[in-house]
Short mmCIF file of C-alpha atoms in Angstrom, two decimals:
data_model
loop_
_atom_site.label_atom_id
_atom_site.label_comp_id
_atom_site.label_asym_id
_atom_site.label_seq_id
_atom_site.Cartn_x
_atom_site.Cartn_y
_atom_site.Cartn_z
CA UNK A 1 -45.75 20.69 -23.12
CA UNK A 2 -44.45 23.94 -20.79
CA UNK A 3 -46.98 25.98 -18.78
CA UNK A 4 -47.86 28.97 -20.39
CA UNK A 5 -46.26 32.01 -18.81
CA UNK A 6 -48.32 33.62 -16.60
CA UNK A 7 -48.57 37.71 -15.82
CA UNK A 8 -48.20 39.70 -13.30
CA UNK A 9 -51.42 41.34 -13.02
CA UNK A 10 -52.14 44.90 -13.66
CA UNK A 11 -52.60 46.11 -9.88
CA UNK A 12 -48.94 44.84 -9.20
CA UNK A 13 -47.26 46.19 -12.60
CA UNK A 14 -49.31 49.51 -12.08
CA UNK A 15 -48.20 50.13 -7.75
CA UNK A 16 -44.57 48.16 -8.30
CA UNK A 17 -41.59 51.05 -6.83
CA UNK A 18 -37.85 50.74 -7.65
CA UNK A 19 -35.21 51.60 -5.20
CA UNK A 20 -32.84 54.52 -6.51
CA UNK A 21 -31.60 55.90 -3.33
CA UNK A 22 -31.80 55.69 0.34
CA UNK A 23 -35.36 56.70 0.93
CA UNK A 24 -35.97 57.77 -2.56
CA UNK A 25 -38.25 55.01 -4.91
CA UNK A 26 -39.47 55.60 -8.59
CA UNK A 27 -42.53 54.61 -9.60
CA UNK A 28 -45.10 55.37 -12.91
CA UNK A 29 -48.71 56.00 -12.46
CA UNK A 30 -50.72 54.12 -14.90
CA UNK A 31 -53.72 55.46 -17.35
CA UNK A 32 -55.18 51.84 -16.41
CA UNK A 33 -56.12 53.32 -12.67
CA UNK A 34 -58.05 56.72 -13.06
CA UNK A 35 -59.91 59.28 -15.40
CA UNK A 36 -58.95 60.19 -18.83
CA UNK A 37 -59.25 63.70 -20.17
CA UNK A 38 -58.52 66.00 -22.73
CA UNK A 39 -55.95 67.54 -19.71
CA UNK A 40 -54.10 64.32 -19.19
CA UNK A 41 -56.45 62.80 -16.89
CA UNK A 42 -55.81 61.45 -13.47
CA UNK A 43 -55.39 58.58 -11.44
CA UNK A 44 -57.83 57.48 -9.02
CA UNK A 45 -56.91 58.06 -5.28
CA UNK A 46 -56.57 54.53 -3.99
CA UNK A 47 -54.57 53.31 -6.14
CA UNK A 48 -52.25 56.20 -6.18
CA UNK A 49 -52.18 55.34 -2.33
CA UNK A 50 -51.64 51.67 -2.99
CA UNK A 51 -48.41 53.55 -4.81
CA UNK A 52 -47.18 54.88 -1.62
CA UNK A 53 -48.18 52.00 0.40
CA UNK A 54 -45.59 49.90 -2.01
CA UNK A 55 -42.83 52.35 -1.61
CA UNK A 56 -43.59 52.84 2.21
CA UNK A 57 -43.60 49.10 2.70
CA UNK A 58 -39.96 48.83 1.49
CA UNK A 59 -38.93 51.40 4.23
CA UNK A 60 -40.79 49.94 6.80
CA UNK A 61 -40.24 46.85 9.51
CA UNK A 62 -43.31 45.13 9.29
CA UNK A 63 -45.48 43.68 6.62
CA UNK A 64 -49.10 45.18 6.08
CA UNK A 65 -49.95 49.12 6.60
CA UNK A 66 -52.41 49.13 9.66
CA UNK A 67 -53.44 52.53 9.94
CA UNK A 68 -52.89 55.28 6.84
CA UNK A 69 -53.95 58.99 6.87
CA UNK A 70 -53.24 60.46 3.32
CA UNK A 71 -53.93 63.92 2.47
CA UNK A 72 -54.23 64.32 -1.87
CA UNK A 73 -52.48 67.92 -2.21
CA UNK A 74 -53.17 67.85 -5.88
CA UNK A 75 -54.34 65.44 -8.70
CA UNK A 76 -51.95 62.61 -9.57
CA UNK A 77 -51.50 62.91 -12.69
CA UNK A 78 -50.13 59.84 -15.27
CA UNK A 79 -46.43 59.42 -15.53
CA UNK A 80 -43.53 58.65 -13.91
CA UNK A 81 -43.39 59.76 -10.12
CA UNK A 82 -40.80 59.95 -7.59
CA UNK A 83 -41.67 58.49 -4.10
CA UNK A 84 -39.96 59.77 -0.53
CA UNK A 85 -40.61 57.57 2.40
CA UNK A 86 -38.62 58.57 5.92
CA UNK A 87 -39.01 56.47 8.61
CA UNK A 88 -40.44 58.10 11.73
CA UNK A 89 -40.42 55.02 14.24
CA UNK A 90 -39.60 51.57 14.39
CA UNK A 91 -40.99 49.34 17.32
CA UNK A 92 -41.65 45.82 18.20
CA UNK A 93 -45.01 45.59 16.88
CA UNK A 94 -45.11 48.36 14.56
CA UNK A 95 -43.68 50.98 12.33
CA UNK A 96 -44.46 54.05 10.77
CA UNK A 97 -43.22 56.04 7.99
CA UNK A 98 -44.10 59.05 6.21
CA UNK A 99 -44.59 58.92 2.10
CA UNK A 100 -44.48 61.88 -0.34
CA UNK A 101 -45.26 61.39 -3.85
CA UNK A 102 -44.01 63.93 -6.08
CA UNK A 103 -44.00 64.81 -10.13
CA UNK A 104 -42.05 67.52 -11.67
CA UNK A 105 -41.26 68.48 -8.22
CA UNK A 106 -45.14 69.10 -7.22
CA UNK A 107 -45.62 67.20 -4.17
CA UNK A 108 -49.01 65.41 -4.79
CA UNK A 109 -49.83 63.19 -1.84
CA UNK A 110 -48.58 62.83 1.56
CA UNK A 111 -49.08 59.98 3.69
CA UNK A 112 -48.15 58.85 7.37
CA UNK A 113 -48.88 54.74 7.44
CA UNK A 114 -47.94 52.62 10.37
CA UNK A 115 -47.20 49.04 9.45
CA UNK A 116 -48.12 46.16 11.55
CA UNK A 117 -47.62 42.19 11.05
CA UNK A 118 -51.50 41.18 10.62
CA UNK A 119 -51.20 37.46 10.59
CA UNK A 120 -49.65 37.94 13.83
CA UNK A 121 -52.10 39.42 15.28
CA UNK A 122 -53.72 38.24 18.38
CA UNK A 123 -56.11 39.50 21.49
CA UNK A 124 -59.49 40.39 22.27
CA UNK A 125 -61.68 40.59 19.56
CA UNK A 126 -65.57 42.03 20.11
CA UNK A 127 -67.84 42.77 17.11
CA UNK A 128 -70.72 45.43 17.53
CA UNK A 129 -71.76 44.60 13.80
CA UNK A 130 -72.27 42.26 10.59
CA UNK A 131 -71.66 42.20 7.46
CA UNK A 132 -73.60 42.92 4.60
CA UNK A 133 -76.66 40.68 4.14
CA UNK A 134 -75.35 40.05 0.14
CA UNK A 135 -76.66 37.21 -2.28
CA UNK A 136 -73.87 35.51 -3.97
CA UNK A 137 -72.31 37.59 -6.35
CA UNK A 138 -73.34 35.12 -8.72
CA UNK A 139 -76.61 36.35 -8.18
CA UNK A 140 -76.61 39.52 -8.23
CA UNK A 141 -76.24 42.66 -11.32
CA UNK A 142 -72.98 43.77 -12.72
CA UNK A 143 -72.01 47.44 -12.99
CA UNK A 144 -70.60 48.12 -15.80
CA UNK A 145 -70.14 51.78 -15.95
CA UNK A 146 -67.22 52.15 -18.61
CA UNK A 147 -70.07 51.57 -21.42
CA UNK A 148 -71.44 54.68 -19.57
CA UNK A 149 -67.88 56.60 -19.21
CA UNK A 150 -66.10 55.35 -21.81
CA UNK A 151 -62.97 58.30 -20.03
CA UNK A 152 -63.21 56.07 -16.66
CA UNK A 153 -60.28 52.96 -17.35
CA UNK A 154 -60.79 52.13 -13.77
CA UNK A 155 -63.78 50.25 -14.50
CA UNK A 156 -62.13 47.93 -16.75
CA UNK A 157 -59.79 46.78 -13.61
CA UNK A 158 -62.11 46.29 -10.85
CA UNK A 159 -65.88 44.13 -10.92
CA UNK A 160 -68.90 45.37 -9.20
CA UNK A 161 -71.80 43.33 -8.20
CA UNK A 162 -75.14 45.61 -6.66
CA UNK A 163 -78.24 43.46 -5.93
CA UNK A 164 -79.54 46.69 -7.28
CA UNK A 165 -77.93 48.93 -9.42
CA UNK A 166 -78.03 52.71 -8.46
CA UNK A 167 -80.91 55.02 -10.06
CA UNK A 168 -77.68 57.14 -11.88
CA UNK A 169 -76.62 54.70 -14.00
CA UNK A 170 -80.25 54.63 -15.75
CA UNK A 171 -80.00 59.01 -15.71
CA UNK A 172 -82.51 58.56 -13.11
CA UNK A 173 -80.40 59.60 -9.50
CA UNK A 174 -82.92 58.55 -6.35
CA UNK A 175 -80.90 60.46 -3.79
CA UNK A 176 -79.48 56.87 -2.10
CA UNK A 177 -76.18 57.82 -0.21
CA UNK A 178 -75.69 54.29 1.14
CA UNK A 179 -75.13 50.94 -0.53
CA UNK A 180 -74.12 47.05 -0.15
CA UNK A 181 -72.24 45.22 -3.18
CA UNK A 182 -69.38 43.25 -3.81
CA UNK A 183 -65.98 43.61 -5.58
CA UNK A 184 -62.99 42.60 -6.93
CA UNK A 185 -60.19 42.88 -8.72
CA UNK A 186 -61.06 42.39 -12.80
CA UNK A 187 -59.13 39.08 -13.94
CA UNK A 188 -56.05 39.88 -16.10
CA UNK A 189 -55.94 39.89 -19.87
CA UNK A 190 -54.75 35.95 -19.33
CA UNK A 191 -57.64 35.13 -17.15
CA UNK A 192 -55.58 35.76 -13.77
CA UNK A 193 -57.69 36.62 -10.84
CA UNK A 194 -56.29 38.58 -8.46
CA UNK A 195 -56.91 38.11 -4.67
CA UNK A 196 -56.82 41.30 -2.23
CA UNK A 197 -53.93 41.82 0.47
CA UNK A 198 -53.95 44.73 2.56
CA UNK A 199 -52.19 47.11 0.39
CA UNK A 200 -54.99 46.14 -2.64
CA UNK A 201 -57.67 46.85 0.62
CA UNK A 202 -56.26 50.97 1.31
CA UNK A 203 -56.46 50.79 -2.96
CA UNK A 204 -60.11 49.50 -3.26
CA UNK A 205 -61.97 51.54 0.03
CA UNK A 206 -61.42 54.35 -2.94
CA UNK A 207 -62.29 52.25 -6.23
CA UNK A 208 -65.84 52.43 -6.03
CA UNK A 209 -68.51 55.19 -7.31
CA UNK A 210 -69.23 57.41 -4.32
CA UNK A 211 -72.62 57.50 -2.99
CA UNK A 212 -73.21 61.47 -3.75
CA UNK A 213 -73.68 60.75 -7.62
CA UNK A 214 -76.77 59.43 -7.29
CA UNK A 215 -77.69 63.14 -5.99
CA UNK A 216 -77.00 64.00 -9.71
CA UNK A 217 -73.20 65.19 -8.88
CA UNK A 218 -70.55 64.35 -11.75
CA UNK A 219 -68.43 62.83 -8.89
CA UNK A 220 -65.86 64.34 -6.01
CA UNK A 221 -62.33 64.49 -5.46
CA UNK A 222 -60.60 63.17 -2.71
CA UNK A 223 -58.94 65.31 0.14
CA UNK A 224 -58.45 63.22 2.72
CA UNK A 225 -58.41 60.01 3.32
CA UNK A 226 -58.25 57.56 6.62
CA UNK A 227 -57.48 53.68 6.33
CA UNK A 228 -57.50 51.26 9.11
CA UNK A 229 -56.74 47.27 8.03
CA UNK A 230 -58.23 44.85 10.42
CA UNK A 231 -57.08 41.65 9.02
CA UNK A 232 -55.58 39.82 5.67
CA UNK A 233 -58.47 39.36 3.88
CA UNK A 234 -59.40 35.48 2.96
CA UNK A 235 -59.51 34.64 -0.99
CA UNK A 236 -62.60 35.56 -3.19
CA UNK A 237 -64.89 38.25 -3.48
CA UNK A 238 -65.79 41.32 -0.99
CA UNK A 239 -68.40 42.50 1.01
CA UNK A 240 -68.60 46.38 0.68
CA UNK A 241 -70.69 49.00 2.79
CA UNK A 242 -70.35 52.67 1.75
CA UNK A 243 -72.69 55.31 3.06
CA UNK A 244 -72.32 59.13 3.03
CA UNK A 245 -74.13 61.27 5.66
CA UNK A 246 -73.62 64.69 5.60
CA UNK A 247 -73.21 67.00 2.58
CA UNK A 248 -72.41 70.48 3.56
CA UNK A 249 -71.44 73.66 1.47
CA UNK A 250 -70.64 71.03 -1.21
CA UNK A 251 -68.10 69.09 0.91
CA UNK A 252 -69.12 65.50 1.96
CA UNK A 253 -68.11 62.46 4.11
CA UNK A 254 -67.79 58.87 2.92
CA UNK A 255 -67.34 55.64 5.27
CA UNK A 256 -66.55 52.70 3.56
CA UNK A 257 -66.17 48.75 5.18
CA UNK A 258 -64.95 45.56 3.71
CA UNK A 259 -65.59 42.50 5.00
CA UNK A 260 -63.96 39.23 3.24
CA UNK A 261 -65.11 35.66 2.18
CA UNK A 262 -65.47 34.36 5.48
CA UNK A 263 -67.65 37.71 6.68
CA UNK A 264 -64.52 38.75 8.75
CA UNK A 265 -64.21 42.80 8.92
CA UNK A 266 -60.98 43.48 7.15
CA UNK A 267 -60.66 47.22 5.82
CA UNK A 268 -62.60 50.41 6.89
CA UNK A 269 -62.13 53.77 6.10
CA UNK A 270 -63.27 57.78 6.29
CA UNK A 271 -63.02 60.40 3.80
CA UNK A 272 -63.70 63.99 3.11
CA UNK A 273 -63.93 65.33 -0.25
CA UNK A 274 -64.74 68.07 -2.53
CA UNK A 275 -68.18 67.41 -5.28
CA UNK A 276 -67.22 67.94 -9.13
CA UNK A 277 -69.51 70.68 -9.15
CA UNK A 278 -67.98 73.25 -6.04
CA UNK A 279 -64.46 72.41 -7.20
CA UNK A 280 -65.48 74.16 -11.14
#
């Protein structure tokens, strides 16, 4: 009796870019990856990266983005979406290439990644830190905030694990702006699970619930964002660390780490953006 066909999961249907000129990809941006609303909705900032990443990746002379700056110039809204990538330089080790995603000729994000062949990577290596001191996922509480925000498909495509779950999703905020958990990709409709590579890591430092809700804030929009991948992350779940520190005039930071299976630092990233409440 044949195999049963199996799916490509969601995260590469929803980031997969077709060539239709030199430089020039097309893409569609997904309602399973963001916010739905009355205006359209939006997608979530990660994976609208993880977008770019896929179109920059075909431009570029090396496998796995290393370092990505992306500035969000606008909300990415869901549709179709033309990507621009032009190729700035092209070395031995690494290359770098400049993305522009763009709907109905409004230029959305920009990004500048430099792309780097991880597995090859060798050299010193000296660790002033650990990872997070986790249970086993197993053992620890789900978040399951789409029963909560029924608008927020997101949560239906990646799995959260909190060995306590943040005082907001009870209506009762405690002010915490730091937090350990795991996550992962959500298994497909046909059971698939879904490892992380380093395009899924720049996608997932964005994925999670920022840190400033539990001040009571509705949530915050992205305006910059900084990547750097340390490594190809090892199969199975991941270690997360997220912590804001400063909130000022209603702007605020967010540094995010992921470590992998094995406790090996693979992903960590800055951002500054704008709370739900100065942007109305």
């Amino acid at each position: 009796m044949p195999e049963p066909v199996r799916r490509q999961h969601p995260f590469d249907v929803d980031t997969a870019v077709r060539r239709i000129a030199n430089g020039r990809y097309a893409g569609a941006v997904s309602e399973r990856w963001g916010l739905l609303g009355a205006d359209g909705g939006f997608a979530n900032g990660g994976y609208a990266l993880a977008l770019c990443l896929r179109a920059g990746r075909e431009a570029a002379e090396h496998p796995h983005p290393l370092a990505v700056s992306a500035t969000y110039l606008s909300r990415v809204r869901f549709g179709p979406c033309d990507l621009y990538v032009d190729p700035m330089r092209s070395g031995r080790r690494m290359s770098t290439v400049e993305i522009r995603l763009v709907q109905g000729g409004t230029e959305r994000v920009r990004a500048i990644a430099t792309f780097a062949d991880l597995a090859a990577a060798a050299g010193t290596t000296e660790l002033r830190n650990a990872p997070p001191d986790l249970p086993p996922p197993g053992d620890c509480l789900a978040l399951v905030p789409r029963e909560r925000m029924p608008a927020f498909s997101l949560a239906e495509r990646v799995e959260y694990r909190y060995v306590e779950l943040p005082g907001w999703l009870s209506g009762t905020p405690a002010g915490r702006l730091s937090d350990q958990f795991w996550i992962r990709f959500a298994p497909a409709d046909d059971g698939t699970l879904r490892d992380a590579d380093p395009i899924a890591l720049a996608a997932l430092v964005d994925m999670a619930t920022p840190p400033v809700i539990d001040l009571g804030e509705r949530g915050s929009t992205t305006i910059e964002l900084s990547v750097h991948i340390r490594g190809v992350p090892a199969p199975g779940w991941l270690a997360c660390r997220v912590a804001t520190r400063h909130v000022i005039d209603g702007y605020h930071d967010e540094d995010f780490e992921i470590w992998d299976s094995t406790g090996r630092l693979v992903a960590q990233s800055r951002q500054l953006a704008l709370l739900a409440s100065r942007r109305d």
